[in-house]
């Protein structure tokens, strides 16, 4: 953890964090925004596979949401990563991702992290490439969902990034 992160705390989200996570996602400008209800459910049902960064006063300022794939229980799918604009550029997204995967690896076998990234989202591409480097893992990429699969209008394809095997 860097000096800029020293006054921050990373832990599991609670239902009370759902509204803040929704706001951070909405203000990110890059994430597909889910309903506010889904963030409340996520904080209830997937808190164990998600992480939130808090200020010293307990205010959520960043998060990673994820879940363990039912058919691949050693794989964490990272759904969303977002950091409040006032806290960007401090390595917080990387600290959240590292903290979450270290916690999960201590609880269960974890060999792979997956995420999807739309083409041109260079911040996410860099985040996950640097994560792979830190953990001595390879990255493979393939289109998971082509643009034509999305029923709600124009949408870029979602490219699956598969990172592994992981070394903890």
PDB file of C-alpha atoms in Angstrom:
ATOM      1  CA  UNK A   1       0.000   0.000   0.000  1.00  0.00           C
ATOM      2  CA  UNK A   2       1.379   3.410  -0.946  1.00  0.00           C
ATOM      3  CA  UNK A   3       1.484   6.456   1.303  1.00  0.00           C
ATOM      4  CA  UNK A   4      -1.469   7.860  -0.657  1.00  0.00           C
ATOM      5  CA  UNK A   5      -3.445   4.745   0.282  1.00  0.00           C
ATOM      6  CA  UNK A   6      -2.356   4.622   3.937  1.00  0.00           C
ATOM      7  CA  UNK A   7      -5.458   6.426   5.210  1.00  0.00           C
ATOM      8  CA  UNK A   8      -7.765   4.060   3.293  1.00  0.00           C
ATOM      9  CA  UNK A   9      -9.284   0.769   4.401  1.00  0.00           C
ATOM     10  CA  UNK A  10     -10.267  -2.101   2.092  1.00  0.00           C
ATOM     11  CA  UNK A  11     -12.912  -4.573   3.216  1.00  0.00           C
ATOM     12  CA  UNK A  12     -16.118  -6.310   2.145  1.00  0.00           C
ATOM     13  CA  UNK A  13     -19.059  -4.163   1.069  1.00  0.00           C
ATOM     14  CA  UNK A  14     -22.281  -4.083   3.074  1.00  0.00           C
ATOM     15  CA  UNK A  15     -25.813  -3.368   1.886  1.00  0.00           C
ATOM     16  CA  UNK A  16     -25.416   0.163   3.245  1.00  0.00           C
ATOM     17  CA  UNK A  17     -22.671   0.687   0.617  1.00  0.00           C
ATOM     18  CA  UNK A  18     -24.933  -0.124  -2.341  1.00  0.00           C
ATOM     19  CA  UNK A  19     -25.997   3.457  -3.051  1.00  0.00           C
ATOM     20  CA  UNK A  20     -22.398   4.717  -2.972  1.00  0.00           C
ATOM     21  CA  UNK A  21     -21.238   1.952  -5.319  1.00  0.00           C
ATOM     22  CA  UNK A  22     -24.050   2.824  -7.723  1.00  0.00           C
ATOM     23  CA  UNK A  23     -23.019   6.516  -7.612  1.00  0.00           C
ATOM     24  CA  UNK A  24     -19.342   5.717  -8.201  1.00  0.00           C
ATOM     25  CA  UNK A  25     -20.257   3.454 -11.139  1.00  0.00           C
ATOM     26  CA  UNK A  26     -22.595   6.111 -12.577  1.00  0.00           C
ATOM     27  CA  UNK A  27     -19.971   8.831 -12.315  1.00  0.00           C
ATOM     28  CA  UNK A  28     -17.202   6.632 -13.765  1.00  0.00           C
ATOM     29  CA  UNK A  29     -18.207   7.521 -17.305  1.00  0.00           C
ATOM     30  CA  UNK A  30     -17.081   4.129 -18.613  1.00  0.00           C
ATOM     31  CA  UNK A  31     -19.019   1.382 -16.837  1.00  0.00           C
ATOM     32  CA  UNK A  32     -22.333  -0.019 -17.971  1.00  0.00           C
ATOM     33  CA  UNK A  33     -24.535   1.218 -15.154  1.00  0.00           C
ATOM     34  CA  UNK A  34     -26.728  -1.409 -13.538  1.00  0.00           C
ATOM     35  CA  UNK A  35     -29.875  -0.562 -11.577  1.00  0.00           C
ATOM     36  CA  UNK A  36     -29.399   0.790  -8.067  1.00  0.00           C
ATOM     37  CA  UNK A  37     -31.259  -2.305  -6.881  1.00  0.00           C
ATOM     38  CA  UNK A  38     -28.580  -4.566  -8.401  1.00  0.00           C
ATOM     39  CA  UNK A  39     -25.835  -2.819  -6.395  1.00  0.00           C
ATOM     40  CA  UNK A  40     -27.811  -3.403  -3.196  1.00  0.00           C
ATOM     41  CA  UNK A  41     -28.197  -7.086  -4.077  1.00  0.00           C
ATOM     42  CA  UNK A  42     -24.538  -7.319  -5.050  1.00  0.00           C
ATOM     43  CA  UNK A  43     -23.470  -5.926  -1.674  1.00  0.00           C
ATOM     44  CA  UNK A  44     -25.714  -8.469   0.051  1.00  0.00           C
ATOM     45  CA  UNK A  45     -25.156 -11.612  -2.022  1.00  0.00           C
ATOM     46  CA  UNK A  46     -21.616 -11.190  -3.381  1.00  0.00           C
ATOM     47  CA  UNK A  47     -19.881  -9.265  -0.571  1.00  0.00           C
ATOM     48  CA  UNK A  48     -17.547 -12.220  -0.052  1.00  0.00           C
ATOM     49  CA  UNK A  49     -16.209 -11.918  -3.608  1.00  0.00           C
ATOM     50  CA  UNK A  50     -16.168  -8.126  -3.755  1.00  0.00           C
ATOM     51  CA  UNK A  51     -14.195  -5.349  -2.067  1.00  0.00           C
ATOM     52  CA  UNK A  52     -14.740  -1.711  -1.173  1.00  0.00           C
ATOM     53  CA  UNK A  53     -12.175   0.973  -0.335  1.00  0.00           C
ATOM     54  CA  UNK A  54     -13.151   3.421   2.378  1.00  0.00           C
ATOM     55  CA  UNK A  55     -11.833   6.706   3.645  1.00  0.00           C
ATOM     56  CA  UNK A  56     -10.770   6.949   7.255  1.00  0.00           C
ATOM     57  CA  UNK A  57     -14.339   8.061   7.991  1.00  0.00           C
ATOM     58  CA  UNK A  58     -15.817   4.947   6.360  1.00  0.00           C
ATOM     59  CA  UNK A  59     -17.065   6.520   3.113  1.00  0.00           C
ATOM     60  CA  UNK A  60     -16.813   4.172   0.094  1.00  0.00           C
ATOM     61  CA  UNK A  61     -14.547   5.647  -2.587  1.00  0.00           C
ATOM     62  CA  UNK A  62     -13.825   2.625  -4.778  1.00  0.00           C
ATOM     63  CA  UNK A  63     -14.916  -0.941  -5.358  1.00  0.00           C
ATOM     64  CA  UNK A  64     -14.403  -4.219  -7.155  1.00  0.00           C
ATOM     65  CA  UNK A  65     -17.389  -6.503  -7.658  1.00  0.00           C
ATOM     66  CA  UNK A  66     -16.937 -10.106  -8.647  1.00  0.00           C
ATOM     67  CA  UNK A  67     -18.146 -13.654  -8.274  1.00  0.00           C
ATOM     68  CA  UNK A  68     -16.727 -17.147  -8.384  1.00  0.00           C
ATOM     69  CA  UNK A  69     -17.837 -18.907 -11.548  1.00  0.00           C
ATOM     70  CA  UNK A  70     -20.118 -21.845 -10.637  1.00  0.00           C
ATOM     71  CA  UNK A  71     -18.691 -24.085 -13.386  1.00  0.00           C
ATOM     72  CA  UNK A  72     -15.109 -23.014 -12.606  1.00  0.00           C
ATOM     73  CA  UNK A  73     -14.842 -22.587  -8.802  1.00  0.00           C
ATOM     74  CA  UNK A  74     -11.148 -21.613  -9.015  1.00  0.00           C
ATOM     75  CA  UNK A  75     -12.001 -18.631 -11.261  1.00  0.00           C
ATOM     76  CA  UNK A  76     -13.024 -15.169 -10.075  1.00  0.00           C
ATOM     77  CA  UNK A  77     -14.964 -13.141 -12.627  1.00  0.00           C
ATOM     78  CA  UNK A  78     -14.409  -9.433 -11.951  1.00  0.00           C
ATOM     79  CA  UNK A  79     -17.624  -7.646 -12.884  1.00  0.00           C
ATOM     80  CA  UNK A  80     -16.791  -3.992 -12.259  1.00  0.00           C
ATOM     81  CA  UNK A  81     -13.930  -1.881 -10.910  1.00  0.00           C
ATOM     82  CA  UNK A  82     -14.447   1.808 -10.197  1.00  0.00           C
ATOM     83  CA  UNK A  83     -12.804   4.548  -8.153  1.00  0.00           C
ATOM     84  CA  UNK A  84     -14.298   7.908  -7.236  1.00  0.00           C
ATOM     85  CA  UNK A  85     -12.800  10.621  -9.478  1.00  0.00           C
ATOM     86  CA  UNK A  86     -11.256  12.431  -6.500  1.00  0.00           C
ATOM     87  CA  UNK A  87      -9.178   9.333  -5.640  1.00  0.00           C
ATOM     88  CA  UNK A  88      -8.026   8.202  -9.096  1.00  0.00           C
ATOM     89  CA  UNK A  89      -4.358   8.007 -10.030  1.00  0.00           C
ATOM     90  CA  UNK A  90      -3.253   6.657  -6.650  1.00  0.00           C
ATOM     91  CA  UNK A  91      -3.128   2.945  -7.461  1.00  0.00           C
ATOM     92  CA  UNK A  92      -6.359   2.274  -5.611  1.00  0.00           C
ATOM     93  CA  UNK A  93      -7.918   0.051  -8.294  1.00  0.00           C
ATOM     94  CA  UNK A  94      -4.793  -2.154  -8.274  1.00  0.00           C
ATOM     95  CA  UNK A  95      -4.795  -2.277  -4.452  1.00  0.00           C
ATOM     96  CA  UNK A  96      -8.478  -3.277  -4.472  1.00  0.00           C
ATOM     97  CA  UNK A  97      -7.906  -6.025  -7.035  1.00  0.00           C
ATOM     98  CA  UNK A  98      -4.801  -7.338  -5.251  1.00  0.00           C
ATOM     99  CA  UNK A  99      -6.528  -7.219  -1.864  1.00  0.00           C
ATOM    100  CA  UNK A 100      -9.624  -9.013  -3.092  1.00  0.00           C
ATOM    101  CA  UNK A 101      -7.754 -11.805  -4.846  1.00  0.00           C
ATOM    102  CA  UNK A 102      -5.358 -12.286  -1.909  1.00  0.00           C
ATOM    103  CA  UNK A 103      -8.349 -12.600   0.444  1.00  0.00           C
ATOM    104  CA  UNK A 104     -10.055 -15.118  -1.847  1.00  0.00           C
ATOM    105  CA  UNK A 105      -6.843 -17.123  -2.394  1.00  0.00           C
ATOM    106  CA  UNK A 106      -6.493 -17.440   1.393  1.00  0.00           C
ATOM    107  CA  UNK A 107     -10.035 -18.854   1.592  1.00  0.00           C
ATOM    108  CA  UNK A 108     -10.099 -21.157  -1.467  1.00  0.00           C
ATOM    109  CA  UNK A 109      -8.013 -22.283  -4.410  1.00  0.00           C
ATOM    110  CA  UNK A 110      -7.855 -19.391  -6.894  1.00  0.00           C
ATOM    111  CA  UNK A 111      -5.996 -19.933 -10.144  1.00  0.00           C
ATOM    112  CA  UNK A 112      -7.627 -17.536 -12.597  1.00  0.00           C
ATOM    113  CA  UNK A 113      -9.140 -14.073 -12.819  1.00  0.00           C
ATOM    114  CA  UNK A 114     -11.454 -13.202 -15.685  1.00  0.00           C
ATOM    115  CA  UNK A 115     -12.951  -9.893 -16.698  1.00  0.00           C
ATOM    116  CA  UNK A 116     -14.427  -8.364 -19.812  1.00  0.00           C
ATOM    117  CA  UNK A 117     -13.222  -5.093 -21.287  1.00  0.00           C
ATOM    118  CA  UNK A 118     -14.613  -3.161 -24.213  1.00  0.00           C
ATOM    119  CA  UNK A 119     -12.081  -2.183 -26.886  1.00  0.00           C
ATOM    120  CA  UNK A 120     -10.528   1.206 -26.196  1.00  0.00           C
ATOM    121  CA  UNK A 121     -10.881   1.069 -22.397  1.00  0.00           C
ATOM    122  CA  UNK A 122      -7.153   1.564 -21.924  1.00  0.00           C
ATOM    123  CA  UNK A 123      -7.377   2.174 -18.155  1.00  0.00           C
ATOM    124  CA  UNK A 124      -8.902  -1.280 -17.622  1.00  0.00           C
ATOM    125  CA  UNK A 125      -6.516  -2.886 -20.103  1.00  0.00           C
ATOM    126  CA  UNK A 126      -3.564  -1.425 -18.165  1.00  0.00           C
ATOM    127  CA  UNK A 127      -5.028  -2.393 -14.781  1.00  0.00           C
ATOM    128  CA  UNK A 128      -5.433  -6.045 -15.699  1.00  0.00           C
ATOM    129  CA  UNK A 129      -2.143  -6.276 -17.639  1.00  0.00           C
ATOM    130  CA  UNK A 130      -0.269  -4.921 -14.621  1.00  0.00           C
ATOM    131  CA  UNK A 131      -2.196  -7.308 -12.348  1.00  0.00           C
ATOM    132  CA  UNK A 132      -1.048 -10.228 -14.523  1.00  0.00           C
ATOM    133  CA  UNK A 133       2.554  -8.960 -14.386  1.00  0.00           C
ATOM    134  CA  UNK A 134       2.491  -8.644 -10.581  1.00  0.00           C
ATOM    135  CA  UNK A 135       1.212 -12.213 -10.274  1.00  0.00           C
ATOM    136  CA  UNK A 136       3.427 -13.816 -12.916  1.00  0.00           C
ATOM    137  CA  UNK A 137       0.423 -14.829 -15.013  1.00  0.00           C
ATOM    138  CA  UNK A 138      -0.323 -14.938 -18.710  1.00  0.00           C
ATOM    139  CA  UNK A 139      -3.218 -13.028 -20.284  1.00  0.00           C
ATOM    140  CA  UNK A 140      -5.358 -14.445 -23.063  1.00  0.00           C
ATOM    141  CA  UNK A 141      -8.022 -12.435 -24.882  1.00  0.00           C
ATOM    142  CA  UNK A 142     -11.036 -13.426 -26.957  1.00  0.00           C
ATOM    143  CA  UNK A 143     -14.365 -11.840 -27.777  1.00  0.00           C
ATOM    144  CA  UNK A 144     -16.877 -13.215 -25.281  1.00  0.00           C
ATOM    145  CA  UNK A 145     -19.953 -11.295 -26.404  1.00  0.00           C
ATOM    146  CA  UNK A 146     -20.016  -9.786 -29.877  1.00  0.00           C
ATOM    147  CA  UNK A 147     -21.726  -6.454 -30.488  1.00  0.00           C
ATOM    148  CA  UNK A 148     -24.700  -8.139 -32.167  1.00  0.00           C
ATOM    149  CA  UNK A 149     -25.674 -10.055 -29.013  1.00  0.00           C
ATOM    150  CA  UNK A 150     -26.752  -6.945 -27.101  1.00  0.00           C
ATOM    151  CA  UNK A 151     -30.495  -6.326 -27.489  1.00  0.00           C
ATOM    152  CA  UNK A 152     -30.526  -2.728 -26.231  1.00  0.00           C
ATOM    153  CA  UNK A 153     -28.865  -0.920 -29.099  1.00  0.00           C
ATOM    154  CA  UNK A 154     -25.298  -0.283 -30.115  1.00  0.00           C
ATOM    155  CA  UNK A 155     -22.778  -1.841 -27.754  1.00  0.00           C
ATOM    156  CA  UNK A 156     -19.101  -2.553 -28.221  1.00  0.00           C
ATOM    157  CA  UNK A 157     -18.052  -6.188 -27.993  1.00  0.00           C
ATOM    158  CA  UNK A 158     -16.975  -7.463 -24.590  1.00  0.00           C
ATOM    159  CA  UNK A 159     -13.507  -9.000 -24.760  1.00  0.00           C
ATOM    160  CA  UNK A 160     -12.772 -11.699 -22.185  1.00  0.00           C
ATOM    161  CA  UNK A 161      -9.410 -11.302 -20.454  1.00  0.00           C
ATOM    162  CA  UNK A 162      -8.365 -14.543 -18.766  1.00  0.00           C
ATOM    163  CA  UNK A 163      -5.424 -14.174 -16.351  1.00  0.00           C
ATOM    164  CA  UNK A 164      -3.679 -17.240 -15.005  1.00  0.00           C
ATOM    165  CA  UNK A 165      -2.358 -19.360 -13.614  1.00  0.00           C
ATOM    166  CA  UNK A 166      -1.931 -17.031 -10.660  1.00  0.00           C
ATOM    167  CA  UNK A 167       0.964 -17.107  -8.195  1.00  0.00           C
ATOM    168  CA  UNK A 168       0.245 -15.888  -4.664  1.00  0.00           C
TER     169      UNK A 168
END
